[in-house]
Tab-separated table of C-alpha atoms and ligand atoms in Angstrom:
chain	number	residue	atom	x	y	z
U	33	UNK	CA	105.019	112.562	93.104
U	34	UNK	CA	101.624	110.767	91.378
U	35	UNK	CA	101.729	107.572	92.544
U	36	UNK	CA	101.274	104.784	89.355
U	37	UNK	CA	99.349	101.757	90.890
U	38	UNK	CA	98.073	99.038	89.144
U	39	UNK	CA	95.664	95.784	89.726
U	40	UNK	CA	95.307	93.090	88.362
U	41	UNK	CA	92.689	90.578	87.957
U	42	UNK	CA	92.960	86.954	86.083
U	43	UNK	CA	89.426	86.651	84.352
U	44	UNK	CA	87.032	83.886	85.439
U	45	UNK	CA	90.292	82.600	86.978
U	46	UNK	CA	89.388	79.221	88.045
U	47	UNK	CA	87.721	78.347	85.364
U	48	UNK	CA	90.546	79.084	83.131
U	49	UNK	CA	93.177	77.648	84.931
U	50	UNK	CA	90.849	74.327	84.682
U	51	UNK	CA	90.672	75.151	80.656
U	52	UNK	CA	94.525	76.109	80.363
U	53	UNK	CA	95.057	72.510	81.911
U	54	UNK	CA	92.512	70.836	79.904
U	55	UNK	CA	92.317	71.602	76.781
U	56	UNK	CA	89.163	69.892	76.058
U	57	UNK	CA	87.477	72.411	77.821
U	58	UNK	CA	88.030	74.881	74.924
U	59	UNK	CA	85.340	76.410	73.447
U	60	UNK	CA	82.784	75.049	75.716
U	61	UNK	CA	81.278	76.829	78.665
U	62	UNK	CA	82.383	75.710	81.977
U	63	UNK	CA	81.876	76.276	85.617
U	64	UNK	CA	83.702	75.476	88.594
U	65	UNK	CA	81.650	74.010	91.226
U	66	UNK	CA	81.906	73.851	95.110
U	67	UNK	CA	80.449	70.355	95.068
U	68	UNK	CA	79.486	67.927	92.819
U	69	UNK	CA	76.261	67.292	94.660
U	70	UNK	CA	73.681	67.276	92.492
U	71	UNK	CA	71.356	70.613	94.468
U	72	UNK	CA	74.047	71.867	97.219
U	73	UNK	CA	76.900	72.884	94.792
U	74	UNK	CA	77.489	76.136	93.634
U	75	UNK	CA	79.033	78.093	91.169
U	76	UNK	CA	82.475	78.954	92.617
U	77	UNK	CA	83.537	80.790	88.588
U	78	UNK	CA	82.292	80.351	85.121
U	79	UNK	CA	84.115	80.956	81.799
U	80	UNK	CA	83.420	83.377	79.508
U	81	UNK	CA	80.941	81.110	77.329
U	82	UNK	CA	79.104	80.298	80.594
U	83	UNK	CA	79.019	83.392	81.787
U	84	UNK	CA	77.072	84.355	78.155
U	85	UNK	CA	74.860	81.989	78.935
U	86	UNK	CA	73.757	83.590	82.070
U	87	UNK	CA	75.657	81.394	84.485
U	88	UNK	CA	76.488	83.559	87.538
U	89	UNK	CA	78.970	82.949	90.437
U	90	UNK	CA	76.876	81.461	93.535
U	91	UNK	CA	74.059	79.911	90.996
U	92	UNK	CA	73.292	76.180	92.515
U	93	UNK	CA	74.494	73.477	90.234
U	94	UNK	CA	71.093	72.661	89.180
U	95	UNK	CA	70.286	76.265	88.463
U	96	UNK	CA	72.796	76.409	85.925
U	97	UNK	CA	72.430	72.767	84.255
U	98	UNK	CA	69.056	74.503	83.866
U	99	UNK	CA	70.023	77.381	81.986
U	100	UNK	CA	72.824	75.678	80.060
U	101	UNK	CA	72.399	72.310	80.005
U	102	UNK	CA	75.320	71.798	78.011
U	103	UNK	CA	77.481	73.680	80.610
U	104	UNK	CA	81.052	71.468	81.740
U	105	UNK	CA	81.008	71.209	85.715
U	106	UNK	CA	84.294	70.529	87.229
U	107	UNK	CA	84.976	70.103	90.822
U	108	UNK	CA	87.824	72.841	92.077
U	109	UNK	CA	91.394	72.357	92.762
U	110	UNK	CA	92.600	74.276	94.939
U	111	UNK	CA	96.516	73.353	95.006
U	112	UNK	CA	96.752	73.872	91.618
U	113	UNK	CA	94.815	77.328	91.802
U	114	UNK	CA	97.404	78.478	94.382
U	115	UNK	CA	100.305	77.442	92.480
U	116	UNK	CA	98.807	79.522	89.562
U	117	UNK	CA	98.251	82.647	91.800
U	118	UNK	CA	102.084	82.073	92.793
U	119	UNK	CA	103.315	81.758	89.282
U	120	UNK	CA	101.508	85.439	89.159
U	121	UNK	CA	103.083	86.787	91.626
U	122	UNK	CA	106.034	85.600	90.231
U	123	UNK	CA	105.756	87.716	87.242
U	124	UNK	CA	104.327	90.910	89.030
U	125	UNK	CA	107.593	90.913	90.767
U	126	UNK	CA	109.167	91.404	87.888
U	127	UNK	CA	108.159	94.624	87.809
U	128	UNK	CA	108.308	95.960	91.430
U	129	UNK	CA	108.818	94.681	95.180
U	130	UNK	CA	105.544	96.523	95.871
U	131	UNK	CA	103.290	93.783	95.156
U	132	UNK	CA	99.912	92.887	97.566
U	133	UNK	CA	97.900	90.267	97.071
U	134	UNK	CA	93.609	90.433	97.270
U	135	UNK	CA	92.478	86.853	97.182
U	136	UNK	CA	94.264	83.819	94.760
U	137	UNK	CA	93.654	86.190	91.757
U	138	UNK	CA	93.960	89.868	92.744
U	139	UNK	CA	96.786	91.994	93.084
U	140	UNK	CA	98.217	95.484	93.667
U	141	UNK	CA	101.335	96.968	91.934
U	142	UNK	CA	103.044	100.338	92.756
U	143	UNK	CA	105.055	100.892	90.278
U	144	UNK	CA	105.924	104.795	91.304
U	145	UNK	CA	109.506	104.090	90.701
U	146	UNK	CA	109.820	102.619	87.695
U	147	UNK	CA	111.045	104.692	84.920
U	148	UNK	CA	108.338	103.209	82.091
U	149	UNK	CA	104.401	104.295	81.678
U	150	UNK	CA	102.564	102.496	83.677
U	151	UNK	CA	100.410	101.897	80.633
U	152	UNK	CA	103.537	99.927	79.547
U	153	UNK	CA	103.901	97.938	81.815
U	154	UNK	CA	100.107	96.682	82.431
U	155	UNK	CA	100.244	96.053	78.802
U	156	UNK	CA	103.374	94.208	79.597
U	157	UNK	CA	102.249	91.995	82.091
U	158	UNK	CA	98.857	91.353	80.268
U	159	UNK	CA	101.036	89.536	77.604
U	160	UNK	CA	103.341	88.321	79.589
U	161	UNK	CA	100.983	86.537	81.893
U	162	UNK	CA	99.070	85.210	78.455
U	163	UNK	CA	102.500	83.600	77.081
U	164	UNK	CA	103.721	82.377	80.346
U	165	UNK	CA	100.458	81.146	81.788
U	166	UNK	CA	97.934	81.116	79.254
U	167	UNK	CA	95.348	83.425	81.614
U	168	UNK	CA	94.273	86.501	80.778
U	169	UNK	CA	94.000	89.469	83.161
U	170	UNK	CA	92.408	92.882	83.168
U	171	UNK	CA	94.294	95.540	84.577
U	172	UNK	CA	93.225	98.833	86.035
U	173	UNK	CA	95.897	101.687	85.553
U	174	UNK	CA	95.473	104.585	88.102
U	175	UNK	CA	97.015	106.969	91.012
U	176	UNK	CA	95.346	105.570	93.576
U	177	UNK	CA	94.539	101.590	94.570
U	178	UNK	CA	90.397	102.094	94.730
U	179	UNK	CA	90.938	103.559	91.153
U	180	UNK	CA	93.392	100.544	89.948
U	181	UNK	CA	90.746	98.236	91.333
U	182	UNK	CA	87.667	100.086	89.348
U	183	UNK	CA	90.028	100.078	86.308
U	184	UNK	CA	90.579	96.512	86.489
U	185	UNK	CA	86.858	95.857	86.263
U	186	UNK	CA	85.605	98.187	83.665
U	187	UNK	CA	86.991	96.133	80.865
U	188	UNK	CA	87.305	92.913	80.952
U	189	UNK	CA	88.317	89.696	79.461
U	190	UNK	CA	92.139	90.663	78.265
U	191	UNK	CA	91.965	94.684	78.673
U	192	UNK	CA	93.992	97.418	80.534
U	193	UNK	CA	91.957	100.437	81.184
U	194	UNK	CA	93.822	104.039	82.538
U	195	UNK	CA	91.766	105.995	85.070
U	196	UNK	CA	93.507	109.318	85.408
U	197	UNK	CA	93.155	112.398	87.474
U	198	UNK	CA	91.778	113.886	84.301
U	199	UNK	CA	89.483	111.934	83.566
U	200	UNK	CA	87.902	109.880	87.023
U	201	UNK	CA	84.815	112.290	86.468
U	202	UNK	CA	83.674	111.238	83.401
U	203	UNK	CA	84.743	107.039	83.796
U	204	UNK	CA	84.128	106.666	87.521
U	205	UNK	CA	81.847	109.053	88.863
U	206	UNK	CA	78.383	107.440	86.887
U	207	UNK	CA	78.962	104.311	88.225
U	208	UNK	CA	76.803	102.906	90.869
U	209	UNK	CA	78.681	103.601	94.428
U	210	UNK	CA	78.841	99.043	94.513
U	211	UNK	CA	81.073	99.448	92.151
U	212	UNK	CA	83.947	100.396	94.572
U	213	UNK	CA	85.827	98.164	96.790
U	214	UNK	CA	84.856	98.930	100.455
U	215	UNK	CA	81.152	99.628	99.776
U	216	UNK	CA	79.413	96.896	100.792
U	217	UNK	CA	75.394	95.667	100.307
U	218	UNK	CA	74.948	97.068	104.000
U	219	UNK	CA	76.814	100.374	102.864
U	220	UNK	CA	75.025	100.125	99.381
U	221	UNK	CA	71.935	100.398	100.642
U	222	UNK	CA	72.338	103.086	103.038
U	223	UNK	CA	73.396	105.450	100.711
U	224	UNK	CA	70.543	104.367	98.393
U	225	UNK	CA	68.441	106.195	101.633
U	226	UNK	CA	70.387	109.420	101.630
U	227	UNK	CA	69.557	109.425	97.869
U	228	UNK	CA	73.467	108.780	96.775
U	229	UNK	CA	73.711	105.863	94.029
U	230	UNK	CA	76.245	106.544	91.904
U	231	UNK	CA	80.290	107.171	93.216
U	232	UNK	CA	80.023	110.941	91.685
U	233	UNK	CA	76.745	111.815	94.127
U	234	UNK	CA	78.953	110.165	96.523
U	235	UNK	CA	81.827	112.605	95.768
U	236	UNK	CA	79.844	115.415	96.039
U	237	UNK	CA	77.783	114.619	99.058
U	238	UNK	CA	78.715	116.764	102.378
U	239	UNK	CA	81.524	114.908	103.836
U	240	UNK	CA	80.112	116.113	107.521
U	241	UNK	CA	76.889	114.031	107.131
U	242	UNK	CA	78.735	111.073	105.795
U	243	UNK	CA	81.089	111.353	109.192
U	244	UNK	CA	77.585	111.200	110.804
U	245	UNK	CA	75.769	108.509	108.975
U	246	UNK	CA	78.766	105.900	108.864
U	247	UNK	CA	81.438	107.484	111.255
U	248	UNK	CA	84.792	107.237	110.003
U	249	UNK	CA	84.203	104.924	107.257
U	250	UNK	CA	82.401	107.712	105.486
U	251	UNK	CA	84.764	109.596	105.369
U	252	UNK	CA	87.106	107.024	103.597
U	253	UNK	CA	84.120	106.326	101.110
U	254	UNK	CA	83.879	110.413	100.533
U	255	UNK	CA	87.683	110.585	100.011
U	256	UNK	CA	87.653	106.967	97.792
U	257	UNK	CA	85.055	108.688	95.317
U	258	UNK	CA	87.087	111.897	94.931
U	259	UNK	CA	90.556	110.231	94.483
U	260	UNK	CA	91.863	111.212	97.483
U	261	UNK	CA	92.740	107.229	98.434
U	262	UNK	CA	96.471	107.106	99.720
U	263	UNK	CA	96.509	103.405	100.572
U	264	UNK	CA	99.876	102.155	100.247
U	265	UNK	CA	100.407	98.792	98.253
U	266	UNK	CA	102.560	96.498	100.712
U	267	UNK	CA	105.587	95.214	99.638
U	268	UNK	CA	105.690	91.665	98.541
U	269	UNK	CA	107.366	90.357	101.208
U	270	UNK	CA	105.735	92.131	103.903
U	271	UNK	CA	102.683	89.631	102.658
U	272	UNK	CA	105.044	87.025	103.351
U	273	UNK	CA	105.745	87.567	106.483
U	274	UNK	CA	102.956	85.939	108.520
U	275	UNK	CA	102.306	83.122	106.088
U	276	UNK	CA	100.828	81.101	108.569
U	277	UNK	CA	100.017	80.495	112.201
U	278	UNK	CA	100.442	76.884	113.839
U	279	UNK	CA	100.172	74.976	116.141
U	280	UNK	CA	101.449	71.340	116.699
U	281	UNK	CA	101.553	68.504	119.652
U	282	UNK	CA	103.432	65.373	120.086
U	283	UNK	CA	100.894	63.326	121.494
U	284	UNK	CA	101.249	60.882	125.132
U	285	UNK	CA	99.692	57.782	122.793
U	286	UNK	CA	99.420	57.334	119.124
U	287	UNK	CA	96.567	58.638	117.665
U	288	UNK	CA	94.753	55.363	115.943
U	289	UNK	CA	91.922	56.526	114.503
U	290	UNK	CA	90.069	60.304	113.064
U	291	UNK	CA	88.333	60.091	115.950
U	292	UNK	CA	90.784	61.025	118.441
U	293	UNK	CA	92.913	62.814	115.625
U	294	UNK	CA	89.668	65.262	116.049
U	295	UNK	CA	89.873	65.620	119.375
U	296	UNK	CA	94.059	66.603	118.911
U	297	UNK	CA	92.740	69.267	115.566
U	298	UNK	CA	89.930	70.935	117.807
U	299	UNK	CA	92.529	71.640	120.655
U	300	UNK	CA	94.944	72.750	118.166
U	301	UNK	CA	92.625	74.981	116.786
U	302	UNK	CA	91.463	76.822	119.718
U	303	UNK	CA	95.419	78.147	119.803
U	304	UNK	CA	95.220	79.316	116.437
U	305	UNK	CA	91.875	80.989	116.583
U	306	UNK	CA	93.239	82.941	119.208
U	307	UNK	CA	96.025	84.198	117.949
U	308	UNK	CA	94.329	84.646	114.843
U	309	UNK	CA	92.398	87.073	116.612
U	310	UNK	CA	95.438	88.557	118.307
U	311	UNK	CA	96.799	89.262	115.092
U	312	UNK	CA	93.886	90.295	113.464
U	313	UNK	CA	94.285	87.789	110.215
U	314	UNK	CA	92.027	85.488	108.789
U	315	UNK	CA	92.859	82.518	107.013
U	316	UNK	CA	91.779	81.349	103.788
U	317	UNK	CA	93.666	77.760	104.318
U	318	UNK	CA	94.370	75.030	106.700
U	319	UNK	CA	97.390	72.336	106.595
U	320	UNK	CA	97.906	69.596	108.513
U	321	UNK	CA	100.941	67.594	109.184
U	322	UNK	CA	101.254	64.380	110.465
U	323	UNK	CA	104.212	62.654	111.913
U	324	UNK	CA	103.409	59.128	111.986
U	325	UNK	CA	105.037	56.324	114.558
U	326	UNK	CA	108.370	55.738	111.886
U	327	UNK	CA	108.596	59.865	112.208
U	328	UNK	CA	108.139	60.276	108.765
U	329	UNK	CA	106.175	63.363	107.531
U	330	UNK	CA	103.265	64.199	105.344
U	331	UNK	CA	101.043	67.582	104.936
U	332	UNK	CA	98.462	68.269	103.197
U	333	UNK	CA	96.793	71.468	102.229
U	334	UNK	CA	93.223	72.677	101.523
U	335	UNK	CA	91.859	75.945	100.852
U	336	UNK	CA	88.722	77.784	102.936
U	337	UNK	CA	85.801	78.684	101.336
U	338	UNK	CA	85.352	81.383	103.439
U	339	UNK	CA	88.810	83.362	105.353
U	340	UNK	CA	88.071	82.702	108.724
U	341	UNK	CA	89.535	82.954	112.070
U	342	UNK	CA	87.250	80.437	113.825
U	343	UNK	CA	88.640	77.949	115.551
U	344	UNK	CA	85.612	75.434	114.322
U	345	UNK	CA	85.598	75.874	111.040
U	346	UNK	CA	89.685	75.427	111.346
U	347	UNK	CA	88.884	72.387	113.135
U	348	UNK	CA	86.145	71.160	110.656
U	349	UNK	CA	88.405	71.820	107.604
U	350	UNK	CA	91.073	70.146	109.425
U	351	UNK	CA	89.673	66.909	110.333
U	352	UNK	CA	87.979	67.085	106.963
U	353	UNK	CA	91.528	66.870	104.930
U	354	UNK	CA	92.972	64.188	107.597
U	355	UNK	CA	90.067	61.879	106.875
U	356	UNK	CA	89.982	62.357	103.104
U	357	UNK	CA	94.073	62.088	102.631
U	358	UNK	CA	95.138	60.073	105.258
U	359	UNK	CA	95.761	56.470	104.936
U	360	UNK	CA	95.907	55.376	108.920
U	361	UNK	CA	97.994	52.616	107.900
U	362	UNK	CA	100.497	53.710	111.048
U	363	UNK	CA	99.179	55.415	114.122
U	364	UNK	CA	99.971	59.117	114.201
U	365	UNK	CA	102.295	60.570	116.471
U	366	UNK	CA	102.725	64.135	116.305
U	367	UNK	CA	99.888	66.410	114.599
U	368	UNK	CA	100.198	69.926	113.381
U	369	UNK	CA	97.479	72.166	112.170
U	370	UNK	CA	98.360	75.327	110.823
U	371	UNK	CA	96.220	78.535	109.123
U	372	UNK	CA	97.670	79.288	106.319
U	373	UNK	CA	96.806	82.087	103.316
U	374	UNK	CA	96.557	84.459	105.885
U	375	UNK	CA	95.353	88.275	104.849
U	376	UNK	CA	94.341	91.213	106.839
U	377	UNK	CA	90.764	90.946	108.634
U	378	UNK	CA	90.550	94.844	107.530
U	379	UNK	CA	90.005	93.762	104.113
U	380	UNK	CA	87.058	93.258	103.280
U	381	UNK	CA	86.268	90.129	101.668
U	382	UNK	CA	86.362	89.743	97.864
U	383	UNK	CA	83.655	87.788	97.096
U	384	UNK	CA	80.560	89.432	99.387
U	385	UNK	CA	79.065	85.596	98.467
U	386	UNK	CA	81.418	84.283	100.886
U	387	UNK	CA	80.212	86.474	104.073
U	388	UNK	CA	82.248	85.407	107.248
U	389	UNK	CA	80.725	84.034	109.812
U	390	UNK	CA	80.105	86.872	112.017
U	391	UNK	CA	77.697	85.307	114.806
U	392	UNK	CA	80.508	82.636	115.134
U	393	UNK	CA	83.235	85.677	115.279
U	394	UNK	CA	81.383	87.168	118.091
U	395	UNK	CA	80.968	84.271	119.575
U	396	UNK	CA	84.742	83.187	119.586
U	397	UNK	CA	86.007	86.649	120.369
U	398	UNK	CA	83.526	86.267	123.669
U	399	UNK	CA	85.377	83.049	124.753
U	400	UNK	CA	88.825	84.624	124.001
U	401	UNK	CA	88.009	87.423	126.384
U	402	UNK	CA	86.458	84.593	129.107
U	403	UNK	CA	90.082	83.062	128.477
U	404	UNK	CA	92.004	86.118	128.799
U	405	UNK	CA	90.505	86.672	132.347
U	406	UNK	CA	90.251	83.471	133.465
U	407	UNK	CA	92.800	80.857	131.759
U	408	UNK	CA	92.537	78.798	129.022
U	409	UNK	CA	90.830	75.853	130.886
U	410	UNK	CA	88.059	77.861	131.574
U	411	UNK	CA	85.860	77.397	128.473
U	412	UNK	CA	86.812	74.561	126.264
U	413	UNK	CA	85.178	72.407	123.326
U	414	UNK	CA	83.171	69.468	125.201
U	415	UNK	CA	85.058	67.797	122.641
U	416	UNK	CA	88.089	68.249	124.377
U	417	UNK	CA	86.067	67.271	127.866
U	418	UNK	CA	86.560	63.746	127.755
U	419	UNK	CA	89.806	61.476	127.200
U	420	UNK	CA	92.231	62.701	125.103
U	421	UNK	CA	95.700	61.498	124.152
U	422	UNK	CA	96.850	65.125	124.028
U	423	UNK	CA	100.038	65.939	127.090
U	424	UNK	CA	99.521	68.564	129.865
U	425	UNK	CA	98.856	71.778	128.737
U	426	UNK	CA	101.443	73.578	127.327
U	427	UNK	CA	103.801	71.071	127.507
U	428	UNK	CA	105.588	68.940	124.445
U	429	UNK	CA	104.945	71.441	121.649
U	430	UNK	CA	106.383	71.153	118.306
O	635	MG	MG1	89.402	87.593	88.854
């Protein structure tokens, strides 16, 4: 049976969750920026005014006071972006279990079994997510989920767009091959070489040399461009499943200070990387949960700029959050760091901005495999080499 997938995408999503809370904002151009500093910020999403007047995502913040000087900056809010994404998902699930996630403001819906169009029901959800939420989205209508995802991006603000198997030659094939998910700058630019630059010279480019130039990736680009993409959408709950990996310690002393709540975070950390590894998931959050000496709770949240599974950038974030939110009016007792917003390190990332770390990947996968061989003692954080108020390994975990 043709499959009937659709994604959806909430348009300039930050920016309008920051405009559907402020009213104010209305009218006037606006960017979301990663840091109020005058020259290191960037632009993390623009509205629709800014992005007429030129403002792009990953400008600096003076770059675009340039341009517009009468452009809004607001710093971001995470919580309240993830709480938005979840109030999507909410209403995608309306529709079918078969929902999957891509990022805070992405997502996949197979919607094979239902009995409507699937024209219906993007149109549906399009006004359902504008009542309920006051976003907009653009979804792409197709049979396949690189389709769906092309869809999704040929119109936008507010727009559902149908690629079918009747007509994916004449919409998708004269598009430049960057256009599809899963071809990269890297990938871009090799296939500039073999003279292939749109997705239909991609399409009709021997498959064999493809094989040959990128190995089995090209032949998942060859069959993307001719519609032959059977990726399944996961179900909802599948997603679910490994929400988060963590890792917690009830310490020998109260912690007193960041200082030696650091020390606890990177040691934490190096767990989580690990099996962050194992598992082959990258997280685009951390939380952190403190006990304090009364054994009452408190947790805060903070999202990633870039997924990651490196145990330093875990630890950074970590410590990062404790400082800014925590009070230390009463030593800490207990300390738990987990990764949280986890997704699939097969996915490629959405935003090619936000490039992982890959020298610190290699790096950390290189210690994993010292540890594997030779016990976790063997290579630690010199952090971790002096005193720490942490128990014996292994022992007293939460
Ligand atoms: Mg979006």
């Amino acid at each position: 049976m043709e499959r009937k997938i659709l994604h959806s995408d909430a348009n300039a999503f930050y920016a309008s969750v920051e405009c559907v809370l402020n009213p104010d904002l209305k009218g006037k151009a606006v960017a979301v920026c990663g840091s109020q500093e005058e020259r290191h910020g960037i632009v993390l999403a623009k509205s629709e005014l800014a992005k007429r007047a030129g403002i792009k995502t990953g400008m600096t913040n003076w770059q675009a006071k340039r341009l517009c000087p009468e452009l809004v900056i607001v710093p971001p809010r995470h919580d309240i972006y993830a709480k938005f994404s979840e109030a999507l998902h909410e209403i995608y699930i309306r529709y079918t279990d078969y929902v999957e996630p891509f990022g805070l403001d992405e997502c996949w819906l197979d919607v094979t079994r239902s009995s409507r169009a699937p024209y219906d029901i993007a149109e549906d959800i399009r006004q359902t997510v504008k009542g309920e939420l006051g976003l907009t989205v653009s979804v792409g209508v197709s049979f396949n989920k690189v389709f769906a995802k092309l869809g999704s991006d040929m119109k936008k603000p507010d727009a559902v767009t149908v690629i079918t198997r009747d007509n994916f030659k004449d919409t998708v094939w004269r598009l430049p091959c960057s256009d599809m998910i899963y071809c990269g700058r890297a990938t871009t630019e090799k296939l500039k070489k073999l003279g292939v630059r749109t997705i239909g010279e991609l399409a009709r480019f021997p498959q064999d040399v493809l094989l040959k130039v990128f190995g089995k990736n090209g032949g998942k680009l060859w069959q993307n461009a001719n519609g032959m993409d059977s990726d399944p959408v996961s179900r909802y709950d599948t997603c679910e499943q490994a929400k988060s990996v963590g890792h917690g310690v009830t310490c020998v002393a109260d912690l007193v200070n960041a200082e030696e709540a650091g020390t606890v975070i990177v040691s934490l950390t190096q767990e989580i990387g690990q099996k962050l590894r194992k598992m082959r998931l990258r997280a685009r959050g951390v939380q952190v949960t403190v006990r304090d000496k009364d054994l009452s709770f408190e947790s805060w949240q903070a999202q990633l700029e870039t997924p990651t599974q490196s145990a330093a950038v875990l630890a950074a974030a970590g410590s990062e959050l404790l400082k800014k939110r925590y009070g230390w009016n009463k030593p800490i007792r207990a300390l738990t760091v987990s990764a949280i917003r986890l997704e699939s390190v097969d996915k490629p990332d959405q935003l090619s901005l936000f490039q992982t770390d890959d020298k610190r990947e290699r790096v950390e996968n290189t210690l994993d495999a010292i540890r594997s061989k030779f016990g976790d003692g063997a290579i630690r954080p010199a952090t971790l080499l002096g005193e720490s108020k942490l128990p014996p390994h292994g022992k007293n975990n939460l």
